[in-house]
Short mmCIF file of C-alpha atoms in Angstrom, two decimals:
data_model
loop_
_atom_site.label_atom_id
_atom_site.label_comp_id
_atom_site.label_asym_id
_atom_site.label_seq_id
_atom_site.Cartn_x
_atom_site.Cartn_y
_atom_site.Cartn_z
CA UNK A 1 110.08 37.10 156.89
CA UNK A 2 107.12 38.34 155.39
CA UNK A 3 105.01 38.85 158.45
CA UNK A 4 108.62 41.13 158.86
CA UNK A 5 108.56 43.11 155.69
CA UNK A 6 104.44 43.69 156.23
CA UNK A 7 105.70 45.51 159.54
CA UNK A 8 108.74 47.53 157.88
CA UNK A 9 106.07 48.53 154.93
CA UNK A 10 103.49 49.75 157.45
CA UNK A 11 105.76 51.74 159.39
CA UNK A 12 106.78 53.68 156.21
CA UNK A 13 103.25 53.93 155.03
CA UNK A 14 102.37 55.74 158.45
CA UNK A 15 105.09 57.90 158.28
CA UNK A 16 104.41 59.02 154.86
CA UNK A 17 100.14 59.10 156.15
CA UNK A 18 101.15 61.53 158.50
CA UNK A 19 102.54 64.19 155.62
CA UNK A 20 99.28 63.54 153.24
CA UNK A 21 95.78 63.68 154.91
CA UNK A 22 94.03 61.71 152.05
CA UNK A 23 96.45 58.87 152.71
CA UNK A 24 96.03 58.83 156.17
CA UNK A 25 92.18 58.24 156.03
CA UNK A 26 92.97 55.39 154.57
CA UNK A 27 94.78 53.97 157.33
CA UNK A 28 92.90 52.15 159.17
CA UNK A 29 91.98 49.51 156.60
CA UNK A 30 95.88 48.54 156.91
CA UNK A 31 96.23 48.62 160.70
CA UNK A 32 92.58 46.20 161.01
CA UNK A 33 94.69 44.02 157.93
CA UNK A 34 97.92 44.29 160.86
CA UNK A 35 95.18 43.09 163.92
CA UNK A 36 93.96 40.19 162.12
CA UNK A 37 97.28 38.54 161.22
CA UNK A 38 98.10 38.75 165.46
CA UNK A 39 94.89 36.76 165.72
CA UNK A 40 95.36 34.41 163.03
CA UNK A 41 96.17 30.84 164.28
CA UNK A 42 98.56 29.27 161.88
CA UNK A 43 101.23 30.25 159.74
CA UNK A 44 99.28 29.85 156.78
CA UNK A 45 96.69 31.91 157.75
CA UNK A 46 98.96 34.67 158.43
CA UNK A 47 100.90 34.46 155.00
CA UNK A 48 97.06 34.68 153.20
CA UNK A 49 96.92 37.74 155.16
CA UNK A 50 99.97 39.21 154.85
CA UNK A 51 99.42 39.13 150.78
CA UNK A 52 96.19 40.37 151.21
CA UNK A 53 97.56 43.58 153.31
CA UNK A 54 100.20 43.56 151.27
CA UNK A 55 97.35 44.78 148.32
CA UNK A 56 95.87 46.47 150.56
CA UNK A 57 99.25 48.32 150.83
CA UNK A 58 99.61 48.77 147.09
CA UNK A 59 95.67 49.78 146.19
CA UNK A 60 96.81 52.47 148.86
CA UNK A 61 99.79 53.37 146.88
CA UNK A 62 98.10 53.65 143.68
CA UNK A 63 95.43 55.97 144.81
CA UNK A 64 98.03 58.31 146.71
CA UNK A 65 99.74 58.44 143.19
CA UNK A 66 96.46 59.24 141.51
CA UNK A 67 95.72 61.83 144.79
CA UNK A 68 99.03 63.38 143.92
CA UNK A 69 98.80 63.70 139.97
CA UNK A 70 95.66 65.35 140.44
CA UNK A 71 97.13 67.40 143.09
CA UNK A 72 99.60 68.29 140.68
CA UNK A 73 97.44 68.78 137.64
CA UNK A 74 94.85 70.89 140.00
CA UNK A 75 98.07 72.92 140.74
CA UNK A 76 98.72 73.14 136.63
CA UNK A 77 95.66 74.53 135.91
CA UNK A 78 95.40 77.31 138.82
CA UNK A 79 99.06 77.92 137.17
CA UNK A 80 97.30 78.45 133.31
CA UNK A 81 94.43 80.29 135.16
CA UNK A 82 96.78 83.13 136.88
CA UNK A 83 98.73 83.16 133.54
CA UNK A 84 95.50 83.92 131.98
CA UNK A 85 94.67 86.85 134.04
CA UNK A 86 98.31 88.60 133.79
CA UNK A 87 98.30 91.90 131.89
CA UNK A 88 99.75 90.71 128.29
CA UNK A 89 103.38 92.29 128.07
CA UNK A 90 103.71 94.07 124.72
CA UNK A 91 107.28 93.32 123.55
CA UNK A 92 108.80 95.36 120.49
CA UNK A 93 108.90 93.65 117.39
CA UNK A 94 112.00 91.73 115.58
CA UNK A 95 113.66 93.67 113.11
CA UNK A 96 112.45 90.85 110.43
CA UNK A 97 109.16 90.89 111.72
CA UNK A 98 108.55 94.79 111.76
CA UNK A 99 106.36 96.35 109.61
CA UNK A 100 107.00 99.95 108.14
CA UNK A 101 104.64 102.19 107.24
CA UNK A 102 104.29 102.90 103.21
CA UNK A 103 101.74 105.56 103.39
CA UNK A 104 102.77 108.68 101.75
CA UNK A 105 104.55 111.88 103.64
CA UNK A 106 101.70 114.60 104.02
CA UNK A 107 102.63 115.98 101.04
CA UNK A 108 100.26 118.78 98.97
CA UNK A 109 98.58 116.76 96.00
CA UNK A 110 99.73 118.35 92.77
CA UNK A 111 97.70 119.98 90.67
CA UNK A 112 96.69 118.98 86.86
CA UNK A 113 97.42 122.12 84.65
CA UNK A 114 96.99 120.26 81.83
CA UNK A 115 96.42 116.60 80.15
CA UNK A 116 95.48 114.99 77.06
CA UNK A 117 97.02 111.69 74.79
CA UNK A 118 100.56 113.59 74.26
CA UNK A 119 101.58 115.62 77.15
CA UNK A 120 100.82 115.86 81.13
CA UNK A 121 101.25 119.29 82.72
CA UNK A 122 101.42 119.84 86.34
CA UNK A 123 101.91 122.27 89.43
CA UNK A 124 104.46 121.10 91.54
CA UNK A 125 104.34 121.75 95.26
CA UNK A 126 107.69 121.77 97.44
CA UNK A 127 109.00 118.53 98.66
CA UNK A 128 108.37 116.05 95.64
CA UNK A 129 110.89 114.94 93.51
CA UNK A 130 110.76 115.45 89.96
CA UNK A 131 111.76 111.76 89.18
CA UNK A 132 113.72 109.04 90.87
CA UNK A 133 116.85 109.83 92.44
CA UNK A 134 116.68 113.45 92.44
CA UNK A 135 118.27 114.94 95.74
CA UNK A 136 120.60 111.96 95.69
CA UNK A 137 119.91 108.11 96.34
CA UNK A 138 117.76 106.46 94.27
CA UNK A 139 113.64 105.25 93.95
CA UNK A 140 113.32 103.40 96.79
CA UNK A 141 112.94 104.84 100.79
CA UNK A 142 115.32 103.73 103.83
CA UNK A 143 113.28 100.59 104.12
CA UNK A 144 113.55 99.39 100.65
CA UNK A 145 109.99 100.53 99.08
CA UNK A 146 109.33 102.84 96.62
CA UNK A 147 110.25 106.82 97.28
CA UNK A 148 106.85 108.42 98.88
CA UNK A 149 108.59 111.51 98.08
CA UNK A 150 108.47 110.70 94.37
CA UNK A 151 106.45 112.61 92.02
CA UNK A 152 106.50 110.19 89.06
CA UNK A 153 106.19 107.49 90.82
CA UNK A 154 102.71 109.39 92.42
CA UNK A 155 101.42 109.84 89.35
CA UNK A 156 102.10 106.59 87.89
CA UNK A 157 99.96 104.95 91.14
CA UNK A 158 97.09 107.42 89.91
CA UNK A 159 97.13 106.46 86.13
CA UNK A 160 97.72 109.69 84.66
CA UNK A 161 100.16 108.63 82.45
CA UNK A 162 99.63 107.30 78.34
CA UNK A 163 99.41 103.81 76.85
CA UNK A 164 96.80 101.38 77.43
CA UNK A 165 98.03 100.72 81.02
CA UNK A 166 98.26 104.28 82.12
CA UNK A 167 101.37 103.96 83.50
CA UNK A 168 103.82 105.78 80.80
CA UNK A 169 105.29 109.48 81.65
CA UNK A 170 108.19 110.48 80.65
CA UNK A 171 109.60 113.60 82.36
CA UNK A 172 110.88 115.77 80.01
CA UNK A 173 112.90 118.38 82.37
CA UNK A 174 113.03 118.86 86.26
CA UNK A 175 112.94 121.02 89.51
CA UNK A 176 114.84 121.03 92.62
CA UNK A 177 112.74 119.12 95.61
CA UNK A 178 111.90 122.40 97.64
CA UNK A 179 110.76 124.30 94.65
CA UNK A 180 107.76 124.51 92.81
CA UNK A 181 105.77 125.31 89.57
CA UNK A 182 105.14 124.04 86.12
CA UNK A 183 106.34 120.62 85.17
CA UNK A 184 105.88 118.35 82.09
CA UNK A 185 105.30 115.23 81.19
CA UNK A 186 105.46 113.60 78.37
CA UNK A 187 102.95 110.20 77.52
CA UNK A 188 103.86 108.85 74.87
CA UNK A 189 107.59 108.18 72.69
CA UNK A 190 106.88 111.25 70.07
CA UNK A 191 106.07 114.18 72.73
CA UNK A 192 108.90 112.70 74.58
CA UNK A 193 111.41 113.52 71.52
CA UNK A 194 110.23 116.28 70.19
CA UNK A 195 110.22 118.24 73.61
CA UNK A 196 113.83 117.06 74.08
CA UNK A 197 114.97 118.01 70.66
CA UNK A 198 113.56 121.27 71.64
CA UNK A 199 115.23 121.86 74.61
CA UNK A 200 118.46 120.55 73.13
CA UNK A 201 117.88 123.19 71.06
CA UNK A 202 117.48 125.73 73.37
CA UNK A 203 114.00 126.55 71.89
CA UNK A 204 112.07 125.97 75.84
CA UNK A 205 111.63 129.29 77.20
CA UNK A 206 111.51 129.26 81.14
CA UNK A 207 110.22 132.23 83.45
CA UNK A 208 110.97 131.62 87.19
CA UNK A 209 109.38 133.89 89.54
CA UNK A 210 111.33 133.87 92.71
CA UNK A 211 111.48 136.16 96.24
CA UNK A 212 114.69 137.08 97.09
CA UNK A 213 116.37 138.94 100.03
CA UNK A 214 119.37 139.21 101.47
CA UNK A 215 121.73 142.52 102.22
CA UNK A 216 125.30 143.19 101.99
CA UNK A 217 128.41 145.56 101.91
CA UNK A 218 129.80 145.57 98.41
CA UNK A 219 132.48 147.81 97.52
CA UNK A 220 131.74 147.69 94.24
CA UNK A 221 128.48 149.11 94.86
CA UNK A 222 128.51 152.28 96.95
CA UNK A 223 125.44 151.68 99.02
CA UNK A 224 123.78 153.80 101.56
CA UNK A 225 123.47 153.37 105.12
CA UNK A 226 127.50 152.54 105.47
CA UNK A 227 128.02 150.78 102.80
CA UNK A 228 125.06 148.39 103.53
CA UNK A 229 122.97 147.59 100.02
CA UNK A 230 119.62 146.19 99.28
CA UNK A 231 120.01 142.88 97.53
CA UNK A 232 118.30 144.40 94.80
CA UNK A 233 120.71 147.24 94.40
CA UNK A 234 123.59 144.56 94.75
CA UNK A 235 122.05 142.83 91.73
CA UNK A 236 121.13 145.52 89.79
CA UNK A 237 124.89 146.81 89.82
CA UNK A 238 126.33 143.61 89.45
CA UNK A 239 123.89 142.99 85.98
CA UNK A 240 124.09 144.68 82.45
CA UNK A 241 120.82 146.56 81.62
CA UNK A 242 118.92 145.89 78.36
CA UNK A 243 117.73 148.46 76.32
CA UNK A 244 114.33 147.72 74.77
CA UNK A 245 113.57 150.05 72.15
CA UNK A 246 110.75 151.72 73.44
CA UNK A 247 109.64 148.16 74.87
CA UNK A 248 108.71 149.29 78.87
CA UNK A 249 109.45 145.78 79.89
CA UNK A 250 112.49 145.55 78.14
CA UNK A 251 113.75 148.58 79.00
CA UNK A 252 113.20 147.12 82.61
CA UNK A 253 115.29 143.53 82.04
CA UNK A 254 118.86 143.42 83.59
CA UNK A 255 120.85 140.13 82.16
CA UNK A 256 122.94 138.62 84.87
CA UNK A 257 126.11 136.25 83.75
CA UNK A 258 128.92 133.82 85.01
CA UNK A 259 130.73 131.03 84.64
CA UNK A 260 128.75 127.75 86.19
CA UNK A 261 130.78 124.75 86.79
CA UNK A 262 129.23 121.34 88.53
CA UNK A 263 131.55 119.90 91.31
CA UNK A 264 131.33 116.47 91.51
CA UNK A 265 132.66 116.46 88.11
CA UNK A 266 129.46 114.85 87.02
CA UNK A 267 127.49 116.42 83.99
CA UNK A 268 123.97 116.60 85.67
CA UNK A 269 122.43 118.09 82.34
CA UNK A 270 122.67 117.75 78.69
CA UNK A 271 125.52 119.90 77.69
CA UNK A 272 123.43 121.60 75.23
CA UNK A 273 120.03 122.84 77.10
CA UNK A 274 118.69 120.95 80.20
CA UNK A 275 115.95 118.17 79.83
CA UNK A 276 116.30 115.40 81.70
CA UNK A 277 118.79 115.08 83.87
CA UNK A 278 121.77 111.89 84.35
CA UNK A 279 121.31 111.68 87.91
CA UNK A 280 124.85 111.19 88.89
CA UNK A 281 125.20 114.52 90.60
CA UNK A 282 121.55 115.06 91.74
CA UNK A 283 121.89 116.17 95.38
CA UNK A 284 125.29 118.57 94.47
CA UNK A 285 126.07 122.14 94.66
CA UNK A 286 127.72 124.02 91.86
CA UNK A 287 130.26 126.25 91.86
CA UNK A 288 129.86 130.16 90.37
CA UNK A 289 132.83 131.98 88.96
CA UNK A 290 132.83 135.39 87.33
CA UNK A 291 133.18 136.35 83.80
CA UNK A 292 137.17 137.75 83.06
CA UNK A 293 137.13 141.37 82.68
CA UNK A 294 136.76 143.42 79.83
CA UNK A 295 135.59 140.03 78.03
CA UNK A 296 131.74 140.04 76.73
CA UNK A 297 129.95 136.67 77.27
CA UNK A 298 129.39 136.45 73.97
CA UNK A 299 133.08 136.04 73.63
CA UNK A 300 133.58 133.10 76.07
CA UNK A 301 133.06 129.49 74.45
CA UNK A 302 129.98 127.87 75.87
CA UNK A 303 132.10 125.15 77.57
CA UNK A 304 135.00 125.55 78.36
CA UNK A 305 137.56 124.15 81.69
CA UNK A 306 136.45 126.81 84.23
CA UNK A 307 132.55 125.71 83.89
CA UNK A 308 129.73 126.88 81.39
CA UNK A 309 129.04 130.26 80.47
CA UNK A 310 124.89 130.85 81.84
CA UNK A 311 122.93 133.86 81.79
CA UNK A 312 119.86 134.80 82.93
CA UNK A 313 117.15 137.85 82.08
CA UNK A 314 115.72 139.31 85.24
CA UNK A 315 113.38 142.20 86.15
CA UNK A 316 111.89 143.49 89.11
CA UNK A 317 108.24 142.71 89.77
CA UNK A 318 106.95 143.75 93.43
CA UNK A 319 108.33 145.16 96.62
CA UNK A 320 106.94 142.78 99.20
CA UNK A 321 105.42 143.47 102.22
CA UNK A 322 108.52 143.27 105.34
CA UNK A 323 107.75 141.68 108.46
CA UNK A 324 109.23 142.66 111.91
CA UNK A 325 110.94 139.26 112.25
CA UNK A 326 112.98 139.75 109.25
CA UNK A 327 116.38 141.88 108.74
CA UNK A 328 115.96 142.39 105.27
CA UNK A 329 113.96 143.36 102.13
CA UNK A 330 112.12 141.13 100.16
CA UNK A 331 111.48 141.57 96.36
CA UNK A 332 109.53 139.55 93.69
CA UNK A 333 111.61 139.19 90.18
CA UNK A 334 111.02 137.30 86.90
CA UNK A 335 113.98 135.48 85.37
CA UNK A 336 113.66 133.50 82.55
CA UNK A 337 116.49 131.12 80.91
CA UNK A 338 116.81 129.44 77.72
CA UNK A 339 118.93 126.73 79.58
CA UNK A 340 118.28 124.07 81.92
CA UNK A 341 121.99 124.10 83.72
CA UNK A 342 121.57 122.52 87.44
CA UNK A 343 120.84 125.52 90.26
CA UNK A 344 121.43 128.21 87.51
CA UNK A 345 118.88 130.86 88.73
CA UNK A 346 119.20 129.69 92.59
CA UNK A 347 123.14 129.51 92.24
CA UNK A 348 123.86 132.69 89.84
CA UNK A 349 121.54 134.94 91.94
CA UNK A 350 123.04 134.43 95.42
CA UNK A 351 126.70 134.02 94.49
CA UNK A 352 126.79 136.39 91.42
CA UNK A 353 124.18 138.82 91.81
CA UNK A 354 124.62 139.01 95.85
CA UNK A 355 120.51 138.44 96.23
CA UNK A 356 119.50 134.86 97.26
CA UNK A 357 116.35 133.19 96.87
CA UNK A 358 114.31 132.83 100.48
CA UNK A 359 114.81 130.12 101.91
CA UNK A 360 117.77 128.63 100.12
CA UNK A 361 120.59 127.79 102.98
CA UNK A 362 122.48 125.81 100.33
CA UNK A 363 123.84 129.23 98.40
CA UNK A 364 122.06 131.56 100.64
CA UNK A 365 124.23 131.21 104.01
CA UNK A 366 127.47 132.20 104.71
CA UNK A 367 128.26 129.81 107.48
CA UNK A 368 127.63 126.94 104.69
CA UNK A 369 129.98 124.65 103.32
CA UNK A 370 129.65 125.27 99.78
CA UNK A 371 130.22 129.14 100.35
CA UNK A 372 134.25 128.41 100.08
CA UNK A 373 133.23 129.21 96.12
CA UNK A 374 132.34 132.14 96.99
CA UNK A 375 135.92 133.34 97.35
CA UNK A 376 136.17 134.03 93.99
CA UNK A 377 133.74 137.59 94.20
CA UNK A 378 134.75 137.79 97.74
CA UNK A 379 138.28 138.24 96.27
CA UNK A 380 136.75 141.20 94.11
CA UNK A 381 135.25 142.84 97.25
CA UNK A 382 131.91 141.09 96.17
CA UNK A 383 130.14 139.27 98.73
CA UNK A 384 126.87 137.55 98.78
CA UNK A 385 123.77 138.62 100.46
CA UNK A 386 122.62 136.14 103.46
CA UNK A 387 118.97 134.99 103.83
CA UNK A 388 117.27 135.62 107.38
CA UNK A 389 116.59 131.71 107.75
CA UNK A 390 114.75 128.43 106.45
CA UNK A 391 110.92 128.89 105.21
CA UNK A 392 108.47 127.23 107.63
CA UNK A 393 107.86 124.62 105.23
CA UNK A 394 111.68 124.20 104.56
CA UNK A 395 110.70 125.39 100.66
CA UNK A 396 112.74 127.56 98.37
CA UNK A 397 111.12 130.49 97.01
CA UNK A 398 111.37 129.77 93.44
CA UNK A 399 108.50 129.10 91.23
CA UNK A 400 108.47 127.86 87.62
CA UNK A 401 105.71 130.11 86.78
CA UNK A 402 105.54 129.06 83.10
CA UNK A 403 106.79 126.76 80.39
CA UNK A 404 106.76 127.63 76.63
CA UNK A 405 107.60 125.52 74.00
CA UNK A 406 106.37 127.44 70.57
CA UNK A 407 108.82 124.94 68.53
CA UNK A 408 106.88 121.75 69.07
CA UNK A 409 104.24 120.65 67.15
CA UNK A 410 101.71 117.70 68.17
CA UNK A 411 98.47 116.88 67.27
CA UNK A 412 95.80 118.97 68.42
CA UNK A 413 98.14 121.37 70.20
CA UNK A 414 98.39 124.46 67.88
CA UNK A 415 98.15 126.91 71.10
CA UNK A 416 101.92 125.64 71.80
CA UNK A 417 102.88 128.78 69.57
CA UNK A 418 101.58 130.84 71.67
CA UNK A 419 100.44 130.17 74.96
CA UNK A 420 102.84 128.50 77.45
CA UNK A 421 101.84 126.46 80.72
CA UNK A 422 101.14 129.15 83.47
CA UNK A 423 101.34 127.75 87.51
CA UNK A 424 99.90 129.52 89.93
CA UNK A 425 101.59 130.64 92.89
CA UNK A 426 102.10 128.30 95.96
CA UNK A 427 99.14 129.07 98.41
CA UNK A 428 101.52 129.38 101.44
CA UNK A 429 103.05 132.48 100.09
CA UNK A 430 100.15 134.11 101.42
CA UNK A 431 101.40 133.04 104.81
CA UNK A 432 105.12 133.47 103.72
CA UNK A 433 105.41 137.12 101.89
CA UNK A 434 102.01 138.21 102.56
CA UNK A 435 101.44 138.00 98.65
CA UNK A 436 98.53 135.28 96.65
CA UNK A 437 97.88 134.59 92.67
CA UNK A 438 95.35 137.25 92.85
CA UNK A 439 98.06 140.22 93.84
CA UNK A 440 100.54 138.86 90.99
CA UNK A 441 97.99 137.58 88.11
CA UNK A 442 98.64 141.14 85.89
CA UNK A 443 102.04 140.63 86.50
CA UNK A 444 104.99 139.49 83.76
#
């Protein structure tokens, strides 16, 4: 029986020699084990040798296993090596695994007018916000870090603020986010108050220089050119003149008033004068109505249910230069406001006064939403003037130009009286209106 099984084993170990050419050199030390049990005389002889084939058999079987995990390992690491030499694959991130950038927009730095231990004064360029939330959401970006866009926030991160950290600045009014000029800040609790006592009591005076444009057929008006007006002849006959007394630049003012009501219902402002603003209605239009006829503004209530009574004081300044590209004139004024009522200059010159500010598409175009409150001068055969388009920089061409406060007093600021905070003029209005600070700096 075993001389039987030796013969069934060898068969299968030459069939499976003749598929691995390592096993088969080994062979022949089986088949000589195979000849010498023929030749063996006895039985026992031949069962010694069949065990000692049979070894033979397995030591063969253990190094074919060892030939073949090596094989197989040898075929593992050319595997690893060709893996190695792929081009790496770039795949995209995981939304919780990417990383957002937090550097800041390229944003003009603002410029220090002013600092000391009570107050911070700056120049604003277009596209900061005044303080958190302004323009709607709140002080954090799309990603969940803090508003790049933020101009407190900026100048908190530079320590330009009071206290022994730096870090506290109170703003004490705003601006819109595409308009520039004078803001301030206030760095510590009493400059805080005392500017907002003033401006609740209407003792801030503002002057705004601004470009506006625009030209349109007002029947009201009688313009040349059939029926087509200026937008400074649309404002000057929609606004009362001021006589001055002899005063040239008074004799020059024109007041321009209406009825200003918020329409998200929200109050944006203090009631009384401006300051600081509750951003609840932040990033909303208002609506402009005009006064009832035959009724002096002085007449109206401040408040009352059709909106706020607002005025402003406006004269002409400079005829700027016209390009070809544009389809209407464009004019420098002054205006100046005792208030700080959301979008009163940029909303009472377009919709009342028929002469929007460049740049402004949110009163300043006719295709926009927020022109159905219009319809109450377009009812009167007043329309508003249209600007030619947005400003390259997507700014608004109105410019806090200066800030006076002559009420408050704080120590070591006696000028207050009578010097306010003068802003230069942006530098791209060079590029814009062909105008710079050192064509306007005689100019008030």
């Amino acid at each position: 029986f075993q001389y039987f099984f030796f013969i069934v084993m060898m068969a299968y170990v030459s069939r499976v020699a003749s598929t691995l050419p390592s096993l088969s050199l080994l062979l022949p030390r089986s088949h000589t084990s195979l000849l010498q049990i023929k030749s063996l005389p006895s039985t026992h002889s031949k069962v010694q040798c069949c065990f000692a084939s049979q070894y033979s058999i397995l030591s063969i079987s253990g190094i074919a296993q060892r030939r073949l995990t090596t094989v197989s390992a040898e075929a593992s690491s050319e595997q690893r090596r060709d893996i190695k030499r792929r081009p790496r694959i770039e795949r995209p991130p995981t939304q919780q695994n990417r990383q957002y950038s937090t550097k800041s927009p390229k944003l003009e730095k603002p410029e220090v007018i002013f600092s000391n231990n009570h107050v911070l004064v700056v120049n604003k360029p277009a596209g900061w916000k005044s303080q958190p939330g302004d323009g709607g959401g709140g002080n954090n970006n799309s990603h969940g870090g803090p508003d790049p866009k933020c101009l407190l926030t900026y100048l908190k991160s530079q320590s330009l603020g009071g206290g022994s950290q730096k870090d506290f600045i109170s703003p004490t009014h705003r601006l819109d986010q595409p308009c520039t000029g004078v803001l301030i800040f206030a760095k510590n609790g009493k400059a805080a108050s005392r500017v907002q006592v003033a401006w609740s009591k209407r003792k801030v005076k503002k002057c705004y220089w601004v470009v506006v444009e625009g030209s349109s057929s007002d029947s009201r008006g009688g313009g040349r050119g059939g029926g087509k007006m200026d937008g400074l002849e649309v404002l000057r006959s929609r606004s009362i003149p001021l006589s001055g007394g002899g005063n040239n630049r008074r004799s020059n003012t024109y007041k321009l008033s209406a009825l200003l009501k918020s329409n998200s219902g929200g109050k944006g402002r203090n009631a009384r004068g401006g300051g600081r603003s509750s951003n609840n209605n932040a990033g909303g239009s208002v609506t402009v109505k005009p006064l009832p006829p035959n009724i002096s503004p002085d007449d109206i209530a401040d408040n009352n249910s059709n909106g706020r009574v607002c005025h402003i004081e406006w004269n002409h300044l400079l005829r700027l230069p016209s390009k070809a590209s544009s389809s209407s004139t464009r004019h420098l004024l002054s205006a100046t406001t005792d208030t700080g009522a959301k979008h009163q200059v940029r909303a009472l010159l377009a919709l009342a006064g028929g002469a929007p500010i460049a740049g402004d598409l949110r009163y300043g175009n006719n295709n926009h939403k927020n022109n159905a409150h219009q319809q109450h001068y377009n009812d009167q055969g007043r329309q508003q003037g249209r600007v030619d388009g947005p400003l390259p920089d997507g700014s608004v061409a109105l410019h806090a130009r200066d800030v006076f406060l002559p009420t408050v007093s704080l120590g070591g600021m006696e000028f207050l009286k009578d010097e306010p905070f003068v802003a230069s003029v942006p530098k791209r209005w060079r590029e814009f209106f062909g105008v710079c600070e050192d064509d306007v700096r005689g100019l008030s």
